[in-house]
Tab-separated table of C-alpha atoms in Angstrom:
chain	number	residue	atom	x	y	z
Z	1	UNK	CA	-8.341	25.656	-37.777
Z	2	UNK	CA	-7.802	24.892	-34.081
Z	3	UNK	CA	-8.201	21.746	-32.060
Z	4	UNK	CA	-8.881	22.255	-28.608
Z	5	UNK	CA	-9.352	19.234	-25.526
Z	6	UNK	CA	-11.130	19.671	-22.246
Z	7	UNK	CA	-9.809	16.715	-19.759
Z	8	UNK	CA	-10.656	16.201	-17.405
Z	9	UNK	CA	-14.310	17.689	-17.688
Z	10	UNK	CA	-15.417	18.008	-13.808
Z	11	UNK	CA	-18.677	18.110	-11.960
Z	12	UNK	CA	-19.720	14.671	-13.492
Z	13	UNK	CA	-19.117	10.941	-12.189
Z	14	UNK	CA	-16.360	9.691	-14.301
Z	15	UNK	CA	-13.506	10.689	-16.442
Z	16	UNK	CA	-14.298	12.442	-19.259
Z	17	UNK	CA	-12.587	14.215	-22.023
Z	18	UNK	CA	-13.853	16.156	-25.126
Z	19	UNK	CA	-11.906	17.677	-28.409
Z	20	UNK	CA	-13.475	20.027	-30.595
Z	21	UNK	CA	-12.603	21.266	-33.809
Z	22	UNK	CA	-12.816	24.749	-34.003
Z	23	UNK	CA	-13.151	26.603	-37.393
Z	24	UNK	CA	-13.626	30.602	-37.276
Z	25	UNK	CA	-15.032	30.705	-33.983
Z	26	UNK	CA	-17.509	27.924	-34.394
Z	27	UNK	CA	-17.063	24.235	-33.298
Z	28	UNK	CA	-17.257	21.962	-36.588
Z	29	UNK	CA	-16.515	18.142	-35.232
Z	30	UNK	CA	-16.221	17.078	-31.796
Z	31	UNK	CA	-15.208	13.650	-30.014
Z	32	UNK	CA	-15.896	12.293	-26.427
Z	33	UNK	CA	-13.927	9.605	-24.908
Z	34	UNK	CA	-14.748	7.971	-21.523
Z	35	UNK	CA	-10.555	7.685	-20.100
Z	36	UNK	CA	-11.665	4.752	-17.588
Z	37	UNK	CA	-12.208	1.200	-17.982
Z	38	UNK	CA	-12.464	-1.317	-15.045
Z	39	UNK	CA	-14.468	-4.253	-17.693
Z	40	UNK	CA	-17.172	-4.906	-15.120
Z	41	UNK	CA	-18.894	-6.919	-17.965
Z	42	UNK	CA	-15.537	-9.342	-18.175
Z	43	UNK	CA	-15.455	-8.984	-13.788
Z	44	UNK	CA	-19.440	-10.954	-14.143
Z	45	UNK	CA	-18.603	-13.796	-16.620
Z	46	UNK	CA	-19.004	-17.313	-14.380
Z	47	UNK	CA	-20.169	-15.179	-11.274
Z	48	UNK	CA	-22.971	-16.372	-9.420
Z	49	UNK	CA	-25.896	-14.162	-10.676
Z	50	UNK	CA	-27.654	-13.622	-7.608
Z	51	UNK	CA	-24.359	-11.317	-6.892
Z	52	UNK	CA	-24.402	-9.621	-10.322
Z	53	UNK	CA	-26.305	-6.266	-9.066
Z	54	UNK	CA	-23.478	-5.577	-6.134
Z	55	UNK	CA	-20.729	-5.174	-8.487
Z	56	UNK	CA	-22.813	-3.412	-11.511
Z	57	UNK	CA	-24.675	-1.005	-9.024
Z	58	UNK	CA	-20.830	0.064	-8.009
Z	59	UNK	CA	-20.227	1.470	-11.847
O	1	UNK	CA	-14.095	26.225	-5.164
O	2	UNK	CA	-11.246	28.498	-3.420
O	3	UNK	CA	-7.664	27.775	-4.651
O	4	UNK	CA	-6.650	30.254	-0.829
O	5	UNK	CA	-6.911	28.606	1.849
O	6	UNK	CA	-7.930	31.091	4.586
O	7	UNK	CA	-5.828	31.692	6.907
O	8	UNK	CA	-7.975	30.882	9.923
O	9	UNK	CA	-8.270	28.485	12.183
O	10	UNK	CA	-10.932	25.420	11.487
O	11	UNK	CA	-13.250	26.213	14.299
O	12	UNK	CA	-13.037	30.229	13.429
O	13	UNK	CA	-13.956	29.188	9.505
O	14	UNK	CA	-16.223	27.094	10.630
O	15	UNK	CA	-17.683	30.039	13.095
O	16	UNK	CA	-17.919	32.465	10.285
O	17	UNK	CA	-20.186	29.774	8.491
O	18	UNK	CA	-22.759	30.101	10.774
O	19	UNK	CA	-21.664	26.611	12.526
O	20	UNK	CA	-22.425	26.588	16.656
O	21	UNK	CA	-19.830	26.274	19.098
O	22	UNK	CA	-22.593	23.316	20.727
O	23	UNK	CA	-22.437	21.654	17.052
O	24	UNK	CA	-18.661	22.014	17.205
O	25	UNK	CA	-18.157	20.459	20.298
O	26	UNK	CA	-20.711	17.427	19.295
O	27	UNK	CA	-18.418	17.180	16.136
O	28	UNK	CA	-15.684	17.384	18.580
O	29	UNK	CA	-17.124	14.456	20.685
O	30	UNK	CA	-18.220	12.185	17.906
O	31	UNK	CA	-14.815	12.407	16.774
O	32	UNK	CA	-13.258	11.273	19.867
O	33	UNK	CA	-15.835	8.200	19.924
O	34	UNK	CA	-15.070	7.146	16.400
O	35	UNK	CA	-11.501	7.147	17.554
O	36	UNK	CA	-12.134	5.138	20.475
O	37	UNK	CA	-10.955	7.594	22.774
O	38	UNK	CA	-12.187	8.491	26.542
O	39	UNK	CA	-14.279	11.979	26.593
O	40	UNK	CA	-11.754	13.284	28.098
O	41	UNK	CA	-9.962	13.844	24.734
O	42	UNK	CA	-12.860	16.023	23.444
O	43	UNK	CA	-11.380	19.154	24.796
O	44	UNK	CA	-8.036	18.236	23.445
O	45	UNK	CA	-9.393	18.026	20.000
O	46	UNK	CA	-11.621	20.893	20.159
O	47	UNK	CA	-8.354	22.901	21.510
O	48	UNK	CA	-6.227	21.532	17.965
O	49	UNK	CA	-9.272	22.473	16.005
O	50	UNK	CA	-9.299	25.773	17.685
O	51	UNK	CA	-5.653	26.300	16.584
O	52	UNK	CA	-4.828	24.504	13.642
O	53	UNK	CA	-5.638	25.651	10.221
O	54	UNK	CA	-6.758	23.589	7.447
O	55	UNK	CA	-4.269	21.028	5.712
O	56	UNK	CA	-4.057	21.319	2.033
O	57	UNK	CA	-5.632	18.143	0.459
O	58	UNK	CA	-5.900	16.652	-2.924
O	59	UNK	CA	-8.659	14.118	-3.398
O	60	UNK	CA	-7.548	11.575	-6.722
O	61	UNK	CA	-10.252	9.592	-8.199
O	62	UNK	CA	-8.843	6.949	-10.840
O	63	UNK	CA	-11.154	3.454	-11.172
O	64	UNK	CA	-14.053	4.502	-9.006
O	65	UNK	CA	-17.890	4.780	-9.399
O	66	UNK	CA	-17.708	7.730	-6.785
O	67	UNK	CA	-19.859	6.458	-4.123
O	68	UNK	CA	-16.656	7.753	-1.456
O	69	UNK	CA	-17.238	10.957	-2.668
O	70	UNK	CA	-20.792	10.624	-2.416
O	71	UNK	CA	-20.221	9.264	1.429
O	72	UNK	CA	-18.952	13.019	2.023
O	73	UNK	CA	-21.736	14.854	0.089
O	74	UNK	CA	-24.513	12.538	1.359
O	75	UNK	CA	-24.131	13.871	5.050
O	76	UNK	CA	-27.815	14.770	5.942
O	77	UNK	CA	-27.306	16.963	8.410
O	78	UNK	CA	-25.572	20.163	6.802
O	79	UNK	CA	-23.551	21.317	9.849
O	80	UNK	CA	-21.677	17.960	9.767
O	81	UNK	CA	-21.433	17.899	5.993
O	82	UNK	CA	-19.783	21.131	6.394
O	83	UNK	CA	-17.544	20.310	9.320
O	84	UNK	CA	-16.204	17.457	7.534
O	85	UNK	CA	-15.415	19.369	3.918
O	86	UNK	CA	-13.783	21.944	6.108
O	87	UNK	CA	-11.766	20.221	8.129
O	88	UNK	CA	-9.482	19.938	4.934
O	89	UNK	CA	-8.862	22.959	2.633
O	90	UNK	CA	-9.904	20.513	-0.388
O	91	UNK	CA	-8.359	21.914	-3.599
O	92	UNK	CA	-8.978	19.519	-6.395
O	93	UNK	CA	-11.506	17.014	-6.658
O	94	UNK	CA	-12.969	15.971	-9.920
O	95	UNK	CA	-16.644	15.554	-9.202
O	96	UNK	CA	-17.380	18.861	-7.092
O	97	UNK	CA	-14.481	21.283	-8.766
O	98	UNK	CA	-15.336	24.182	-10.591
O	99	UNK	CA	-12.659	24.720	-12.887
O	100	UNK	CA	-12.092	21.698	-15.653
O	101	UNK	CA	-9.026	20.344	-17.913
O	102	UNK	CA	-6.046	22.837	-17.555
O	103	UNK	CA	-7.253	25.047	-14.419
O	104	UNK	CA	-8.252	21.962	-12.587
O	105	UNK	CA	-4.641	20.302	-13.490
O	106	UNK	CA	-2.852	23.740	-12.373
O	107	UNK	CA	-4.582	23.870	-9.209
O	108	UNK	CA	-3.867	20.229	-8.494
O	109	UNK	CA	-0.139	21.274	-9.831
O	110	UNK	CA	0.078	24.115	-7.649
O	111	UNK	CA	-0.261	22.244	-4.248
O	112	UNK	CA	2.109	19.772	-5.381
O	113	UNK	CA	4.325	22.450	-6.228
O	114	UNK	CA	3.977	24.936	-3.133
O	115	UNK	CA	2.871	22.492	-0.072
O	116	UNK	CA	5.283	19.490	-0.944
O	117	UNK	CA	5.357	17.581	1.600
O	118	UNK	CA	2.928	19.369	3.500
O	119	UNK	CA	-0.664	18.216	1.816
O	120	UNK	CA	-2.842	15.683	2.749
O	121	UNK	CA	-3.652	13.626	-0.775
O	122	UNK	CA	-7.020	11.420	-0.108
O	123	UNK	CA	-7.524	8.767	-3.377
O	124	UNK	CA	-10.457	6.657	-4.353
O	125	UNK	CA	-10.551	4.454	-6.811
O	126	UNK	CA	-7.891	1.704	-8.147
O	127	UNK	CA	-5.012	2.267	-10.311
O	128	UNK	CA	-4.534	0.077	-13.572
O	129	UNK	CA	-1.186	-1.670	-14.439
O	130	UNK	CA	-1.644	-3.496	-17.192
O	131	UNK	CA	-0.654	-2.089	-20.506
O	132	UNK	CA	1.507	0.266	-18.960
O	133	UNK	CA	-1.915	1.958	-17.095
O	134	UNK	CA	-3.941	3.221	-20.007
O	135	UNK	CA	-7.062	2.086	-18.914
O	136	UNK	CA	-7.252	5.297	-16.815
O	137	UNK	CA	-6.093	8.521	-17.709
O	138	UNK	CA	-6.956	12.029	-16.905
O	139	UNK	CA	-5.618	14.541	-19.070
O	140	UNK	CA	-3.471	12.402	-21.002
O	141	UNK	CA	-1.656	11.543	-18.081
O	142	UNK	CA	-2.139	8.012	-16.975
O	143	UNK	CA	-3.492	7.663	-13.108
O	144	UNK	CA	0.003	5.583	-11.642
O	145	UNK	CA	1.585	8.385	-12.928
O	146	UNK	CA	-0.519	10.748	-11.419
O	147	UNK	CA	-0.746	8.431	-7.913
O	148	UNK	CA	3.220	8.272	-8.275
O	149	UNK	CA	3.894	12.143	-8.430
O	150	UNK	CA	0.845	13.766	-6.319
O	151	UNK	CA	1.020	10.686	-3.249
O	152	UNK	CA	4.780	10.858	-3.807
O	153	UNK	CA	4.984	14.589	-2.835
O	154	UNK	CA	2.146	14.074	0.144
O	155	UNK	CA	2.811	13.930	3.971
O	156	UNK	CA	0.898	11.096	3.912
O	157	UNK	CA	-1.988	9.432	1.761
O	158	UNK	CA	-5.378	8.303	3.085
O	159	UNK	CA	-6.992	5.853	0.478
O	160	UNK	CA	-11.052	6.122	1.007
O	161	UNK	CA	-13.227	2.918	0.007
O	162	UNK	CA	-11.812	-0.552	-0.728
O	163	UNK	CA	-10.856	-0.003	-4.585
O	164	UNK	CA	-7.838	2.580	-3.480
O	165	UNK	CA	-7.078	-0.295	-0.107
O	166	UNK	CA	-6.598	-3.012	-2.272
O	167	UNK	CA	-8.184	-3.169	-5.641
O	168	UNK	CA	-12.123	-3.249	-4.601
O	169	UNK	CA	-14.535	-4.119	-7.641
O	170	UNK	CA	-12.021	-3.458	-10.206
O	171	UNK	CA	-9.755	-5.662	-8.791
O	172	UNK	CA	-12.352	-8.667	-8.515
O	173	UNK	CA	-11.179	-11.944	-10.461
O	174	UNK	CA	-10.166	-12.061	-13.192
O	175	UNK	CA	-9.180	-8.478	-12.878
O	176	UNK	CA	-9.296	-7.352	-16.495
O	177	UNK	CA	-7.218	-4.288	-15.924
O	178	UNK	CA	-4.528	-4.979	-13.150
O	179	UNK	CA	-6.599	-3.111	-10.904
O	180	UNK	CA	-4.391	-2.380	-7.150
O	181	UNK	CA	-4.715	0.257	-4.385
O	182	UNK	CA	-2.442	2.965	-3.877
O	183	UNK	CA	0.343	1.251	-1.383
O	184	UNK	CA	0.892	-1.573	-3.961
O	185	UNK	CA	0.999	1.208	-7.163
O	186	UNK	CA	3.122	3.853	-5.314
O	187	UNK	CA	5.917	2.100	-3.289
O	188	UNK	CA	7.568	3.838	-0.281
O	189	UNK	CA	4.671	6.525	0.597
O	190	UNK	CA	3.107	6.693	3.985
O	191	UNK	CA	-0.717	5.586	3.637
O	192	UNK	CA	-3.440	5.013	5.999
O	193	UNK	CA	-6.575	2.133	4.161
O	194	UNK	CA	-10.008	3.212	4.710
O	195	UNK	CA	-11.621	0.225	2.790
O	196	UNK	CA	-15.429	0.180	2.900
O	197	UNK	CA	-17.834	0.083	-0.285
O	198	UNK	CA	-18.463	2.630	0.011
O	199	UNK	CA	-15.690	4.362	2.930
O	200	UNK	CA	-17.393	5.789	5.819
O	201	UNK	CA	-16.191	9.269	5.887
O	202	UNK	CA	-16.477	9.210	10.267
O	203	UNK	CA	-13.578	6.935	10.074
O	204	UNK	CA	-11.734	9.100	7.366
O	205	UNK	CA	-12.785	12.675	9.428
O	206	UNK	CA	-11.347	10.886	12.541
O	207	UNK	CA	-8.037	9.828	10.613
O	208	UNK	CA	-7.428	13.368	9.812
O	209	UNK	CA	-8.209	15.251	13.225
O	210	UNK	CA	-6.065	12.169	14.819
O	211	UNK	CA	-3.381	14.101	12.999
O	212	UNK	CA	-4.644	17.446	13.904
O	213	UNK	CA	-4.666	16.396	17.087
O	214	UNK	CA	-1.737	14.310	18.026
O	215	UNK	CA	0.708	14.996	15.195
O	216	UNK	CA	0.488	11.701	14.119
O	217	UNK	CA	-1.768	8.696	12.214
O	218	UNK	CA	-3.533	6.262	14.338
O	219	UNK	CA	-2.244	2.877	14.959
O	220	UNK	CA	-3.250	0.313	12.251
O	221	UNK	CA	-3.237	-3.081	11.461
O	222	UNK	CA	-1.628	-5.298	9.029
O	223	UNK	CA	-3.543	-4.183	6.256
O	224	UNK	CA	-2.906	-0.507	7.013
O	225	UNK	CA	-6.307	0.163	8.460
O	226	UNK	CA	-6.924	2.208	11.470
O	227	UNK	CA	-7.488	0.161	15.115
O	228	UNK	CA	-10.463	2.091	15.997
O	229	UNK	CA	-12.322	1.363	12.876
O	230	UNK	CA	-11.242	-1.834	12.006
O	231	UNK	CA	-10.117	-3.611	15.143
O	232	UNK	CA	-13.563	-5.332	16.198
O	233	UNK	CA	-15.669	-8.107	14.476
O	234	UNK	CA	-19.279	-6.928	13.056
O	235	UNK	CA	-20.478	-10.699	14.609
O	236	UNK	CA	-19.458	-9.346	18.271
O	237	UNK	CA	-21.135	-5.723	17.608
O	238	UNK	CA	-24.273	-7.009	15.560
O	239	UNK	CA	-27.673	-5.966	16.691
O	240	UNK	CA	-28.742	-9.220	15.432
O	241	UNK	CA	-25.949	-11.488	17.796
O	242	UNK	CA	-28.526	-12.701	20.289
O	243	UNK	CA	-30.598	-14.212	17.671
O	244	UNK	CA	-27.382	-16.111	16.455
O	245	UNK	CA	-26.989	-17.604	19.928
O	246	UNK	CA	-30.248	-18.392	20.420
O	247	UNK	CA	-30.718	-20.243	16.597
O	248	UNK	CA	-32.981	-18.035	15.096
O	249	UNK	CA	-32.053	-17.594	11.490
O	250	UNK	CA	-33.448	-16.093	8.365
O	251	UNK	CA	-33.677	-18.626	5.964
O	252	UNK	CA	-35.637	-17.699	2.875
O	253	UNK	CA	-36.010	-13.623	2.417
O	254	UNK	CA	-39.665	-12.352	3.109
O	255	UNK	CA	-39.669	-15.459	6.098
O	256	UNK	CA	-41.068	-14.659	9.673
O	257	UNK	CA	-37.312	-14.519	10.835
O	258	UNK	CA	-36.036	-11.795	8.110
O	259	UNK	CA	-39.840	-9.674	9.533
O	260	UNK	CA	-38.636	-10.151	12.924
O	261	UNK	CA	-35.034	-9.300	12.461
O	262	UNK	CA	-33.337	-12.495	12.589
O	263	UNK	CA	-29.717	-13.555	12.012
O	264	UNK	CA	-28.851	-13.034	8.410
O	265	UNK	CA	-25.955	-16.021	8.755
O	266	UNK	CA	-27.642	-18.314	6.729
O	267	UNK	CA	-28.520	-15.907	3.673
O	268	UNK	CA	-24.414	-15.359	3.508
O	269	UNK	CA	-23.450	-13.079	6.266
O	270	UNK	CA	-19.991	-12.051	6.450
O	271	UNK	CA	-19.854	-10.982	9.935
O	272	UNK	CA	-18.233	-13.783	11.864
O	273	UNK	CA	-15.049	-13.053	9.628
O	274	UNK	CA	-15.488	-9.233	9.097
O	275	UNK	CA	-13.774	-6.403	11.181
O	276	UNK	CA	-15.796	-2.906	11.233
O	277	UNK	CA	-16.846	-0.423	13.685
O	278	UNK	CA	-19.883	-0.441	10.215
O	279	UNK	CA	-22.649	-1.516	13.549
O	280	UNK	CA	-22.007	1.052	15.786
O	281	UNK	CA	-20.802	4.460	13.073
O	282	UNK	CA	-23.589	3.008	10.845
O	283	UNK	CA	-24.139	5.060	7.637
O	284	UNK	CA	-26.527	7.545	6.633
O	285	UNK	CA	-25.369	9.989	9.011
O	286	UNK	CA	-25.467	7.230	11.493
O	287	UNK	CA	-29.114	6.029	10.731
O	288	UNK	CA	-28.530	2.708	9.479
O	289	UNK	CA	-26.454	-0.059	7.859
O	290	UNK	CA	-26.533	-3.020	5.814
O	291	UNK	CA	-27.786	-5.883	8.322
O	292	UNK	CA	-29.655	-3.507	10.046
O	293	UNK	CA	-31.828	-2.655	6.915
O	294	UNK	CA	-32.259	-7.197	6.788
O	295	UNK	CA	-28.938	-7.430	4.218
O	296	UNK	CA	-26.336	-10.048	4.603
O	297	UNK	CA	-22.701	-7.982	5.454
O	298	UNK	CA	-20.371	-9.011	2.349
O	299	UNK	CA	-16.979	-8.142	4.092
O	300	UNK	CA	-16.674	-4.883	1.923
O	301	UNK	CA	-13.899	-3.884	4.175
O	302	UNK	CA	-12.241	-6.934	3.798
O	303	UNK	CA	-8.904	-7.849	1.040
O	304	UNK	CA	-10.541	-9.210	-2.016
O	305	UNK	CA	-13.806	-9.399	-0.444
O	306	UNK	CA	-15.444	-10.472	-3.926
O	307	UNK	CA	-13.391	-12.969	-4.186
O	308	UNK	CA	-12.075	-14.446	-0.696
O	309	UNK	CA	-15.552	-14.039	0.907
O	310	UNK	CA	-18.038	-13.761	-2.162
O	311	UNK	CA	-20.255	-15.262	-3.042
O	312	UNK	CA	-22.568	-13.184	-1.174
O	313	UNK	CA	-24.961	-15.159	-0.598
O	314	UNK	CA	-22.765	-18.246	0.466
O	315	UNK	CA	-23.223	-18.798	3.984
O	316	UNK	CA	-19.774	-19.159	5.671
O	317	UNK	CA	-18.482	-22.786	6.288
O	318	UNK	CA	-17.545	-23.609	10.365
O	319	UNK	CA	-18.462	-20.687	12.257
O	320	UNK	CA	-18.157	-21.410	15.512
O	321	UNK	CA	-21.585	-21.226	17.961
O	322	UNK	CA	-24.074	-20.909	15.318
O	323	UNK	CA	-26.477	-22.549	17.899
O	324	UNK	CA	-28.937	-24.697	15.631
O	325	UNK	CA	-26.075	-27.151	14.922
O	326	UNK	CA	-24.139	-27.289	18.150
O	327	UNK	CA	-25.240	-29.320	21.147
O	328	UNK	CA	-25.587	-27.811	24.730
O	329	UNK	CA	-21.751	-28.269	26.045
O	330	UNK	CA	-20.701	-26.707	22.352
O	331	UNK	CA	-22.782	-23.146	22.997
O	332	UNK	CA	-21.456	-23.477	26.400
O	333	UNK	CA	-17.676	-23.260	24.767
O	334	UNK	CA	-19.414	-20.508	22.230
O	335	UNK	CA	-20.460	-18.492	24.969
O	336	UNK	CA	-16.501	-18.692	26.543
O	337	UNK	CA	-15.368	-17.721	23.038
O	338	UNK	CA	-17.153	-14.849	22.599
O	339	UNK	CA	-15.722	-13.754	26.206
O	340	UNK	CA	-12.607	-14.457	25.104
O	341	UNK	CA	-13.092	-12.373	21.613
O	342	UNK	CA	-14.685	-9.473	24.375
O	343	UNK	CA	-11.142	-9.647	26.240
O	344	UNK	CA	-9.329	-8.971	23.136
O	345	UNK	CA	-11.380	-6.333	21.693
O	346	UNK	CA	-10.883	-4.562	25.149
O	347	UNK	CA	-7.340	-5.159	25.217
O	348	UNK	CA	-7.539	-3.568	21.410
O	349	UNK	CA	-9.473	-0.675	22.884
O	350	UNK	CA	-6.297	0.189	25.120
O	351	UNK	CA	-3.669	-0.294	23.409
O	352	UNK	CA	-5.559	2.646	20.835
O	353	UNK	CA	-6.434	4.666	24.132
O	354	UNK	CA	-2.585	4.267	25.237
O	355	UNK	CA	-0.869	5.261	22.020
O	356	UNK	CA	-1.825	9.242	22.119
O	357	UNK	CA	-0.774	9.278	25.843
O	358	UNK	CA	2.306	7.990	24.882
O	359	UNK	CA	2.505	10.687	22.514
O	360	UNK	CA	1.810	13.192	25.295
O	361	UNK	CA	4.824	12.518	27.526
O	362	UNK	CA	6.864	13.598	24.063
């Protein structure tokens, strides 16, 4: 029974990383974590709204 | 991606590509525009080119929504697309990498290891601080630590788009996770700012054959940005200036003024405060740019733009000459201001012409 992580995965926008359980060759569980967090929802809270799309189109 | 450099000049890899020595030498010339430098230059440039063979680079991204890298990949025109990625012998960058988790850490590693203090690392993105910088990691490792070791080990660091300058969107109040750019995170490195949301890669090209070329970075200002690009005000360079001397405003978007082109002051612009070369590079491959396409600028280049100059659409308190609210003798003291501001950006001009002559007596 072997655990095995990919991080970072490339070619995408982001940071990614996955683990996978492997058992006899085959993957039984996996998990996928997103390693970044900027809290763009907390960034809007009291903003003026007319502004909101300039900051969530740069996610 | 290749982890070997080649071991040929820029201009002969770019020659093998299929890229014309007439596109080279309009690369060549662009460049020495961007950099604000007489044509005279262009052979000088082309002649480093000729000789010089690609720096190593690493290219970081930690909080970033990759639009920098997509200012690179964008480039319409595929010659100048692939003038620009070879310019660099780019060896790890997240997004366009083949190799993922422990062959894209050894190749980042292994120009750490071999080319200390030879490599070129380029960042986008911010770097948390707060809770000891977990709210960005990349293979366990968190990004100030990465910033720390792979900028540490650099010859210098160029940080593309405003979130590796100073912060950018992450960074915007109340600034959930401690967001800062590279100079603040890593103490003691040499950096050059690119800010821009996103960068324009002309200005970050032009930083790097500066160095090619001369040896050296170009001069910068106070907030570690280049002369050339960031030395003159969008308000002096706007297409749209003689419509903000004469009065004629935008006021409500869809209006006869926004159809005809009209000054965007009133709807928020940022120009009067805001120093770009964004009018004249333009983005797109040079097409276009934000007031141009009948968009308010928002200072994206600027510190804590979100913050210092948002809201966006907030039109700027006491700019001097907007001509609907100033009598006759006050446009008349406008006009002499904007002479004045034409003096300075000329004397701005030379001191950035007279810094690589300087260099050439050496």
């Amino acid at each position: 029974m072997a655990k095995i992580a990919i991080d970072p995965i490339t070619r995408i926008e982001g940071h990614l990383r996955i683990e996978a359980q492997v058992e006899g060759g085959k993957v039984t569980d996996a998990w996928s974590s997103g390693t970044m967090f900027r809290g763009i929802e907390i960034i809007l809270k009291g903003r003026d709204p007319r502004e909101c799309w300039a900051l969530t189109s740069r996610i | 991606m290749s982890t070997v450099r080649d071991d040929q000049s820029i201009w002969e890899g770019l020659s093998k590509k299929g890229v014309s020595r007439r596109d080279f030498m309009k690369f060549c010339s662009t460049m020495a525009a961007t950099l604000a430098l007489p044509s005279s230059f262009v052979p000088r440039i082309a002649e480093a080119l000729e000789k010089k063979q690609k720096p190593y680079a690493v290219w970081l991204e930690f909080q970033d929504c990759a639009g920098d890298t997509e200012s690179i990949l964008r480039a319409t025109k595929p010659t100048i697309a692939q003038i620009v990625l070879d310019v660099i012998s780019l060896e790890y960058h997240e997004t366009i990498m083949a190799g993922a988790g422990k062959a894209a850490e050894k190749a980042r590693d292994d120009v750490v290891k071999n080319q200390k203090g030879k490599y070129i690392a380029i960042v986008e993105g911010a770097i948390p601080t707060k809770d000891g910088g977990i709210y960005c990691t990349i293979a366990g490792r968190t990004a100030l630590d990465i910033a720390k070791e792979v900028c540490g080990n650099a010859a210098f660091t160029i940080n593309v788009g405003s979130c590796s300058c100073w912060g950018g969107v992450p960074s915007a109040n109340p600034n959930p996770t401690g967001a800062v750019g590279t100079g603040e995170a890593v103490s003691g490195i040499t950096y050059v700012n690119i800010p821009g949301c996103a960068h324009n890669v002309e200005n970050a090209t032009a930083t790097i054959v500066h160095y090619l070329t001369f040896g050296s970075l170009p001069p910068v200002d106070s907030h570690h940005r280049p002369l050339f690009g960031y030395g003159k005000r969008i308000h002096d360079n706007c297409e749209r200036r003689a419509h903000f001397d004469a009065g004629q405003f935008v006021r409500k978007w869809g209006d006869e003024g926004h159809r005809r082109g009209w000054c965007l002051y009133e709807m928020g612009c940022k120009g009067p405060e805001a120093y770009y070369n964004c009018p004249t590079v333009k983005y797109n491959s040079g097409t276009c740019w934000p007031v141009q396409a009948g968009h308010p600028c928002m200072a994206c280049a600027a510190d804590h733009n979100w913050d210092a100059f948002g809201p966006i659409y907030k039109r700027l308190e006491n700019v001097p000459g907007a001509g609907y609210q100033t009598s006759a003798d006050k446009i008349g003291l406008g006009v002499a201001a904007v002479a004045a501001a034409g003096v300075a950006a000329h004397a701005i001009a030379r001191a950035v012409k007279g810094k690589p002559k300087d260099e050439e007596d050496k």
